[in-house]
Structure formats: structure tokens, C-alpha cells
Short mmCIF file of C-alpha atoms and ligand atoms in Angstrom, two decimals:
data_model
loop_
_atom_site.label_atom_id
_atom_site.label_comp_id
_atom_site.label_asym_id
_atom_site.label_seq_id
_atom_site.Cartn_x
_atom_site.Cartn_y
_atom_site.Cartn_z
CA MET A 54 -3.44 -34.98 -1.97
CA SER A 55 -5.23 -37.19 0.53
CA THR A 56 -7.07 -35.89 3.55
CA PRO A 57 -5.53 -36.84 6.91
CA ALA A 58 -7.57 -39.33 8.89
CA SER A 59 -7.73 -36.83 11.72
CA TYR A 60 -9.39 -34.24 9.48
CA TYR A 61 -12.72 -34.31 11.25
CA SER A 62 -11.56 -35.84 14.50
CA TYR A 63 -10.50 -32.57 16.09
CA SER A 64 -12.65 -29.51 15.91
CA PRO A 65 -12.66 -26.50 18.20
CA SER A 66 -16.45 -26.57 17.75
CA LYS A 67 -16.68 -30.05 19.26
CA TYR A 68 -17.40 -28.59 22.68
CA TYR A 69 -20.54 -26.94 21.35
CA LEU A 70 -21.66 -29.89 19.26
CA GLU A 71 -21.48 -32.16 22.29
CA ARG A 72 -23.51 -29.82 24.46
CA GLY A 73 -25.95 -28.33 21.99
CA GLU A 74 -29.55 -29.32 21.49
CA LEU A 75 -30.21 -30.61 17.99
CA ILE A 76 -32.92 -28.41 16.52
CA LYS A 77 -32.75 -29.38 12.89
CA GLN A 78 -31.37 -32.30 10.97
CA GLY A 79 -31.09 -31.55 7.28
CA ALA A 80 -29.52 -33.43 4.38
CA GLU A 81 -26.51 -31.11 4.40
CA ALA A 82 -26.22 -29.92 7.97
CA LYS A 83 -27.33 -30.34 11.56
CA VAL A 84 -28.26 -27.27 13.55
CA PHE A 85 -27.65 -27.12 17.31
CA ALA A 86 -28.73 -24.50 19.82
CA LEU A 87 -27.01 -23.60 23.09
CA SER A 88 -28.12 -21.12 25.67
CA SER A 89 -24.70 -19.52 26.01
CA LEU A 90 -21.36 -19.19 24.28
CA PHE A 91 -19.48 -19.79 27.51
CA PRO A 92 -19.71 -22.59 30.04
CA THR A 93 -21.65 -21.56 33.11
CA PRO A 94 -19.01 -20.96 35.79
CA ARG A 95 -19.38 -22.54 39.22
CA ILE A 96 -18.99 -19.73 41.72
CA TYR A 97 -17.83 -20.65 45.21
CA ASN A 98 -19.50 -18.60 47.90
CA PRO A 99 -17.32 -18.75 51.04
CA SER A 100 -20.13 -17.55 53.30
CA SER A 101 -22.27 -20.52 52.48
CA SER A 102 -21.59 -24.16 53.13
CA PRO A 103 -18.74 -25.75 51.13
CA SER A 104 -21.16 -27.88 49.20
CA SER A 105 -23.29 -24.98 48.01
CA SER A 106 -21.39 -23.52 45.13
CA SER A 107 -23.77 -21.77 42.78
CA SER A 108 -23.95 -21.40 39.03
CA SER A 109 -23.99 -17.97 37.56
CA SER A 110 -23.26 -16.24 34.31
CA THR A 111 -20.53 -13.67 34.31
CA SER A 112 -22.03 -11.17 31.92
CA SER A 113 -25.22 -10.53 30.10
CA SER A 114 -23.55 -11.26 26.76
CA SER A 115 -22.67 -14.75 27.90
CA ASN A 116 -26.38 -15.37 28.32
CA LYS A 117 -27.07 -14.87 24.67
CA GLY A 118 -27.84 -18.05 22.80
CA VAL A 119 -25.68 -19.67 20.18
CA ILE A 120 -26.53 -21.59 17.04
CA VAL A 121 -23.99 -24.03 15.64
CA LYS A 122 -24.49 -25.25 12.13
CA TYR A 123 -22.53 -28.41 11.47
CA ARG A 124 -21.98 -29.42 7.87
CA PHE A 125 -21.19 -33.05 8.56
CA PRO A 126 -18.97 -35.10 6.22
CA LYS A 127 -20.80 -36.68 3.30
CA ARG A 128 -19.51 -40.21 2.92
CA TYR A 129 -20.73 -40.40 -0.68
CA ARG A 130 -18.23 -37.69 -1.69
CA HIS A 131 -14.52 -38.06 -2.06
CA PRO A 132 -13.09 -36.87 1.29
CA SER A 133 -10.91 -34.12 -0.13
CA LEU A 134 -13.69 -32.83 -2.41
CA ASP A 135 -16.08 -32.97 0.53
CA ALA A 136 -13.67 -31.06 2.75
CA SER A 137 -13.10 -28.33 0.21
CA LEU A 138 -16.85 -28.00 -0.58
CA THR A 139 -17.67 -27.77 3.12
CA ALA A 140 -14.99 -25.17 3.71
CA SER A 141 -16.03 -23.04 0.74
CA ARG A 142 -19.75 -23.16 1.65
CA LEU A 143 -19.03 -22.17 5.23
CA THR A 144 -16.74 -19.37 4.16
CA PHE A 145 -19.28 -18.11 1.66
CA GLU A 146 -22.07 -18.20 4.23
CA ALA A 147 -19.93 -16.25 6.70
CA ARG A 148 -18.90 -13.73 4.02
CA SER A 149 -22.47 -13.15 2.92
CA LEU A 150 -23.55 -12.60 6.51
CA ALA A 151 -20.68 -10.20 7.14
CA ARG A 152 -21.37 -8.29 3.93
CA ALA A 153 -25.10 -8.08 4.66
CA ALA A 154 -24.40 -6.80 8.18
CA ARG A 155 -21.95 -4.22 6.86
CA TYR A 156 -24.69 -2.78 4.65
CA GLY A 157 -27.18 -2.61 7.48
CA VAL A 158 -29.19 -5.76 6.79
CA THR A 159 -30.25 -7.38 10.06
CA VAL A 160 -28.69 -10.85 10.20
CA PRO A 161 -27.27 -12.99 13.02
CA ARG A 162 -23.71 -12.14 14.06
CA VAL A 163 -21.09 -14.66 12.99
CA LEU A 164 -19.29 -15.84 16.13
CA TRP A 165 -16.76 -18.17 14.55
CA VAL A 166 -16.08 -20.23 11.46
CA ASP A 167 -14.38 -23.58 11.88
CA GLU A 168 -13.75 -24.68 8.32
CA LYS A 169 -11.97 -27.90 9.19
CA GLY A 170 -14.58 -28.94 11.71
CA GLY A 171 -17.40 -28.02 9.29
CA CYS A 172 -19.02 -25.56 11.72
CA ILE A 173 -20.21 -22.02 11.82
CA GLY A 174 -21.25 -20.43 15.11
CA LEU A 175 -23.93 -17.77 14.99
CA GLU A 176 -25.75 -15.51 17.35
CA LYS A 177 -29.09 -17.12 18.22
CA VAL A 178 -31.91 -14.84 17.22
CA GLN A 179 -34.44 -14.65 20.03
CA GLY A 180 -37.83 -14.50 18.41
CA TRP A 181 -40.18 -16.38 16.11
CA SER A 182 -39.99 -17.30 12.47
CA VAL A 183 -42.44 -15.55 10.15
CA ARG A 184 -43.82 -18.99 9.45
CA GLU A 185 -44.66 -19.55 13.11
CA VAL A 186 -46.25 -16.12 13.39
CA LEU A 187 -48.33 -16.50 10.24
CA GLY A 188 -49.68 -19.77 11.57
CA GLY A 189 -47.90 -22.08 9.12
CA GLY A 190 -46.98 -25.69 9.88
CA ALA A 191 -44.41 -26.55 12.50
CA GLU A 192 -40.74 -26.06 11.71
CA GLY A 193 -39.27 -29.01 9.90
CA GLU A 194 -42.40 -29.77 7.93
CA MET A 195 -42.13 -29.61 4.18
CA GLU A 196 -42.02 -26.00 3.11
CA TYR A 197 -43.45 -26.77 -0.30
CA GLN A 198 -46.52 -28.75 -1.06
CA ASP A 199 -46.87 -30.53 -4.29
CA GLU A 200 -46.79 -27.66 -6.79
CA GLU A 201 -50.16 -28.54 -8.32
CA GLU A 202 -51.72 -28.44 -4.91
CA ILE A 203 -50.50 -24.90 -4.40
CA GLU A 204 -52.30 -23.80 -7.55
CA LEU A 205 -55.48 -25.57 -6.44
CA ASP A 206 -55.36 -23.94 -3.03
CA ILE A 207 -55.22 -20.53 -4.55
CA ASP A 208 -57.72 -21.01 -7.32
CA THR A 209 -60.50 -23.11 -5.91
CA ASN A 210 -60.66 -23.24 -2.17
CA ASP A 211 -61.50 -19.67 -1.25
CA ASP A 212 -64.64 -20.42 0.74
CA GLU A 213 -62.95 -23.02 2.88
CA ARG A 214 -60.07 -20.77 3.79
CA ASP A 215 -61.84 -18.37 6.05
CA VAL A 216 -60.61 -20.10 9.18
CA ASP A 217 -57.38 -18.17 9.31
CA VAL A 218 -57.88 -15.44 6.75
CA GLN A 219 -60.85 -13.42 7.87
CA GLY A 220 -59.88 -10.01 6.70
CA GLU A 221 -56.54 -8.52 7.59
CA GLY A 222 -54.56 -9.59 10.58
CA GLU A 223 -56.51 -12.64 11.73
CA VAL A 224 -54.19 -15.41 12.80
CA GLU A 225 -54.88 -18.52 14.85
CA GLU A 226 -54.98 -18.14 18.62
CA GLY A 227 -52.20 -19.40 20.89
CA ASN A 228 -49.43 -17.94 18.80
CA GLU A 229 -46.95 -16.26 21.12
CA GLY A 230 -45.19 -14.20 18.46
CA TRP A 231 -48.42 -13.01 16.93
CA ASP A 232 -49.87 -12.15 20.34
CA LYS A 233 -46.80 -10.04 21.14
CA LEU A 234 -47.02 -8.21 17.81
CA LYS A 235 -50.73 -7.56 18.32
CA GLN A 236 -50.01 -6.08 21.75
CA LEU A 237 -47.58 -3.73 20.03
CA GLY A 238 -50.25 -2.75 17.51
CA VAL A 239 -48.50 -4.49 14.63
CA GLY A 240 -50.79 -5.99 12.00
CA ARG A 241 -50.06 -8.34 9.15
CA ASP A 242 -49.79 -5.53 6.60
CA HIS A 243 -47.08 -3.92 8.68
CA LEU A 244 -45.27 -7.23 8.97
CA MET A 245 -45.42 -7.79 5.21
CA ARG A 246 -44.02 -4.34 4.55
CA SER A 247 -41.16 -4.96 6.96
CA ILE A 248 -40.34 -8.18 5.14
CA GLY A 249 -40.35 -6.35 1.79
CA SER A 250 -38.05 -3.63 3.12
CA ALA A 251 -35.65 -6.20 4.60
CA LEU A 252 -35.45 -8.00 1.25
CA ALA A 253 -34.87 -4.76 -0.64
CA LYS A 254 -32.03 -3.93 1.75
CA LEU A 255 -30.53 -7.36 1.16
CA HIS A 256 -30.80 -7.18 -2.62
CA LEU A 257 -29.30 -3.71 -2.66
CA THR A 258 -26.10 -5.35 -1.40
CA THR A 259 -26.30 -7.68 -4.50
CA ILE A 260 -26.64 -10.72 -2.22
CA ILE A 261 -29.14 -13.34 -3.30
CA HIS A 262 -30.37 -15.36 -0.35
CA GLY A 263 -30.98 -18.52 -2.38
CA ASP A 264 -33.48 -20.10 0.03
CA LEU A 265 -36.00 -17.47 1.02
CA THR A 266 -38.77 -19.10 2.99
CA THR A 267 -40.93 -17.90 5.84
CA SER A 268 -38.82 -20.13 8.14
CA ASN A 269 -35.70 -18.25 7.18
CA MET A 270 -37.02 -14.91 8.37
CA MET A 271 -37.27 -14.26 12.04
CA ILE A 272 -39.07 -11.59 13.99
CA ARG A 273 -37.17 -10.11 16.90
CA LEU A 274 -38.65 -7.55 19.24
CA THR A 275 -36.71 -4.32 19.69
CA PRO A 276 -38.19 -2.89 22.89
CA ASP A 277 -35.78 0.08 22.89
CA ASN A 278 -36.96 1.28 19.50
CA LYS A 279 -40.27 3.04 20.02
CA SER A 280 -40.84 3.81 16.33
CA HIS A 281 -40.24 0.23 15.15
CA PRO A 282 -40.79 -2.28 17.93
CA TYR A 283 -39.55 -5.31 15.99
CA GLU A 284 -37.16 -6.22 13.21
CA ILE A 285 -36.92 -8.86 10.54
CA VAL A 286 -33.78 -10.96 10.85
CA LEU A 287 -32.82 -12.97 7.78
CA ILE A 288 -31.16 -16.30 8.55
CA ASP A 289 -29.62 -19.27 6.72
CA PHE A 290 -27.30 -17.88 4.08
CA GLY A 291 -25.98 -21.34 3.23
CA LEU A 292 -27.20 -21.09 -0.39
CA SER A 293 -26.50 -17.40 -0.90
CA SER A 294 -24.69 -16.00 -3.90
CA THR A 295 -24.01 -12.73 -5.61
CA ALA A 296 -26.46 -11.54 -8.25
CA GLN A 297 -25.42 -10.79 -11.78
CA PHE A 298 -28.80 -10.16 -13.43
CA PRO A 299 -32.32 -8.98 -12.55
CA GLU A 300 -33.45 -12.58 -13.07
CA ASN A 301 -31.41 -13.66 -10.03
CA TYR A 302 -33.34 -11.28 -7.80
CA ALA A 303 -36.63 -12.29 -9.42
CA VAL A 304 -35.98 -15.97 -8.70
CA ASP A 305 -35.20 -15.14 -5.05
CA LEU A 306 -38.57 -13.35 -4.84
CA TYR A 307 -40.38 -16.15 -6.62
CA VAL A 308 -39.04 -18.77 -4.21
CA LEU A 309 -40.46 -16.73 -1.35
CA GLU A 310 -43.76 -16.26 -3.17
CA ARG A 311 -44.12 -20.02 -3.42
CA ALA A 312 -43.17 -20.44 0.21
CA PHE A 313 -45.88 -17.95 1.14
CA ALA A 314 -48.38 -19.80 -0.98
CA SER A 315 -47.62 -23.05 0.83
CA THR A 316 -47.64 -21.48 4.30
CA HIS A 317 -50.73 -19.39 3.79
CA PRO A 318 -53.62 -20.38 1.55
CA ARG A 319 -54.62 -16.91 0.36
CA SER A 320 -51.22 -15.46 0.18
CA GLU A 321 -51.50 -13.20 -2.88
CA LYS A 322 -52.67 -10.21 -0.89
CA LEU A 323 -50.07 -10.70 1.81
CA TYR A 324 -47.32 -11.13 -0.73
CA ALA A 325 -48.47 -8.07 -2.67
CA GLY A 326 -47.63 -6.07 0.49
CA VAL A 327 -44.15 -7.60 0.53
CA LEU A 328 -43.56 -6.67 -3.11
CA GLU A 329 -44.90 -3.16 -2.67
CA ALA A 330 -42.44 -2.41 0.12
CA TYR A 331 -39.69 -4.21 -1.77
CA ALA A 332 -40.27 -2.03 -4.85
CA LYS A 333 -40.28 1.09 -2.72
CA GLY A 334 -37.07 0.08 -0.96
CA LEU A 335 -35.32 -0.73 -4.20
CA GLY A 336 -36.47 2.30 -6.15
CA GLU A 337 -38.34 2.39 -9.47
CA LYS A 338 -35.25 2.11 -11.68
CA LYS A 339 -33.96 -1.09 -10.07
CA TRP A 340 -37.41 -2.59 -9.50
CA LYS A 341 -38.76 -2.38 -13.08
CA PRO A 342 -36.40 -4.92 -14.71
CA ILE A 343 -36.85 -7.26 -11.72
CA GLU A 344 -40.64 -6.95 -11.98
CA THR A 345 -40.49 -7.90 -15.67
CA LYS A 346 -38.34 -10.92 -14.86
CA LEU A 347 -40.58 -11.93 -11.98
CA LYS A 348 -43.54 -12.10 -14.37
CA GLU A 349 -41.51 -14.32 -16.71
CA VAL A 350 -40.35 -16.56 -13.88
CA ARG A 351 -43.95 -16.97 -12.67
CA LYS A 352 -45.07 -17.88 -16.17
CA ARG A 353 -42.34 -20.49 -16.46
CA GLY A 354 -43.28 -21.81 -13.01
CA ARG A 355 -46.92 -22.22 -14.05
CA LYS A 356 -45.98 -23.90 -17.29
CA ARG A 357 -43.77 -26.35 -15.39
CA ASP A 358 -46.65 -27.07 -13.00
CA MET A 359 -48.90 -27.95 -15.92
CA THR A 360 -46.40 -30.07 -17.82
CA GLY A 361 -44.92 -31.69 -14.71
P1 AMP B 64 -30.97 -23.36 8.85
O1 AMP B 64 -30.53 -24.70 8.41
O2 AMP B 64 -29.88 -22.35 8.92
O3 AMP B 64 -32.19 -22.90 8.08
O4 AMP B 64 -31.49 -23.52 10.36
C1 AMP B 64 -32.54 -24.40 10.70
C2 AMP B 64 -33.41 -23.79 11.77
O5 AMP B 64 -32.63 -23.44 12.90
C3 AMP B 64 -34.09 -22.49 11.32
O6 AMP B 64 -35.30 -22.72 10.65
C4 AMP B 64 -34.29 -21.79 12.65
O7 AMP B 64 -35.43 -22.30 13.29
C5 AMP B 64 -33.08 -22.22 13.45
N1 AMP B 64 -32.00 -21.22 13.33
C6 AMP B 64 -30.98 -21.20 12.42
N2 AMP B 64 -30.18 -20.14 12.61
C7 AMP B 64 -30.70 -19.46 13.65
C8 AMP B 64 -30.32 -18.29 14.35
N3 AMP B 64 -29.24 -17.60 14.02
N4 AMP B 64 -31.09 -17.90 15.38
C9 AMP B 64 -32.18 -18.61 15.76
N5 AMP B 64 -32.58 -19.73 15.15
C10 AMP B 64 -31.86 -20.16 14.11
#
């Protein structure tokens, strides 16, 4: 069955794609941000001059930002295969997000899924990525360094790394997210534990994220919650799946461990805090087999680094 020529020509998401600001161009998708789901209405004020109509939002919810992820057509794929792959990935991403939310994992709300147009609309999380807060490179830089380099950073460069790792909680200046957290009395240990708890919550739903990096975790302030003034919001479920075995969870954790190592030179201590909270959140019985697998996965990772 061939795909109609008009397959991609009409999309209800087109409105947003045309008006959004491109914030990321990946190999699979483009990500756009908009300040609001609704167009800003022009309100006519009869008491003022006819020319002075003013713009105003109708409700506070319409002020919330929107993210539109557009899985554009891949010309190298057969059009009907491409269309069905795009549709199934979008549907899976939306299902994972809905399932995670149902089990109390903090994720962006799904606003719409436009399978034919290749788009998913999501609530825009107002905050900072963990990567930004930990003082990693700018968004869009390579998440991973050459794998051998990661090993070298950890093993040999301790003395040169004191610039941003002097004891606990020292992060470069001029970091808005970090400054806000500091004002709230939140240190790095606390942040690491929150990440570990968020991951445990996610894995308890049997969802594997598939691309855990410090860019895919956001920190959002929760000013109304006095006991926990911020939350970790997990984003980008485009590669998520459902776990069958402890190894699946271990690989998810290992991917994040490597991401930490590339974002932060002396990451072992930080990551140990993540794992501690993760283990606690999961419970001893579930954690033990995952811990065993994680050790195996690390060993395999090291071996691969050495053999290339
Ligand atoms: P993704 O391809 O989903 O990883 O998105 C690329 C980038 O867009 C992320 O690293 C974030 O900076 C940003 N982003 C994606 N989804 C959201 C969201 N729901 N809220 C805020 N920013 C987002």
C-alpha cells in the first residue's frame, strides 16, 4: 500500500511548527518551544483609541510553554515504513509518559499526539537540566566523550579537577539553577538522592528510559511544597521500552553513569549518591539482582574500552 503524497502535507501540528523556536535539531527529530499552547488573543479595549488593541492571555494555563517534537520524514526510508515507524515511536513515547505519570513519576504532560504529522506536543518544563546545574557543557554538545578519555579523566586527572569539585556542593558561579537551589538550602548530595529516587520510581513501573543523560532530567522548583522545594522531571521517552530482565534496568543505570562521568570529572561520588537512593527506593529484593548486573555491565564496558 503506497503512502498518499499528502501524507505529511497536512498536520494539525503545523501551526506550532511554524511558530515555534527550534531548540534542538537531532538526527531523528527537531524540537521546538513555544511560550503558549494558544495564540495570544488581541483584545479590543473600547475605552482606548481604536488603534490600541492590546495582547493578553486569557488564562494562566495558556501561559504555560509547549514543546513540540517533530519526527521529520527520513528520505532514506521507504515512505510507508517511515510513516509506520514514526507513528509507532510517537505512540510508544506518549504511552510511556502516560504510564509513568499514572504511577506518580514526574514527567511532562502529553498535550497531543499527531501520528500522521510526526509530532508530539508536551508541557514545557520550566527549569534547568541537571547537566546545566552540575556545570556540564552547553546543551547540544556531545554527551559522551571518547570512551577512553572518560577512563583517563577518572583515573589520572584528580589534581587538575579541583576547579569545580572542591568538596561537596561546589559548582561554577553564574549558574542560575544552582544559585536557586543553593538559596533553598539544597546541596549536591540532596540533588543526587532526588535523581536516584526519581529513577527508582520510574523503574518500579517497569519502564526503561533508554537514554538517561543529565540533559534528560530537569529540575523544576515547587515553591508550594515546603518539604521538597524542587522536583526531578524526566524527559525524552523517545527510546523508552518495557523491561523484561534486571539487565535492562542495569543498562539504563550504566548509560547514566557514563553520562555523569562525561559531564562531571569526578563523578563516582556523586553517582554513588544516586545509586544509594535508587537502591532504597527500589527495595533490597529488587535492587540486588540489578546491582549484580550493573557490575557485569560495567565490566563489559571497560573491556570494550580496552579492546576498542
Ligand atoms: P529531546 O530530544 O526530547 O531530548 O529534547 C531536546 C531538548 O529539548 C532537551 O534536552 C531539553 O532541553 C528540551 N526539552 C525537551 N522536552 C522538554 C520539555 N518537556 N520541557 C522542557 N524542555 C524540553
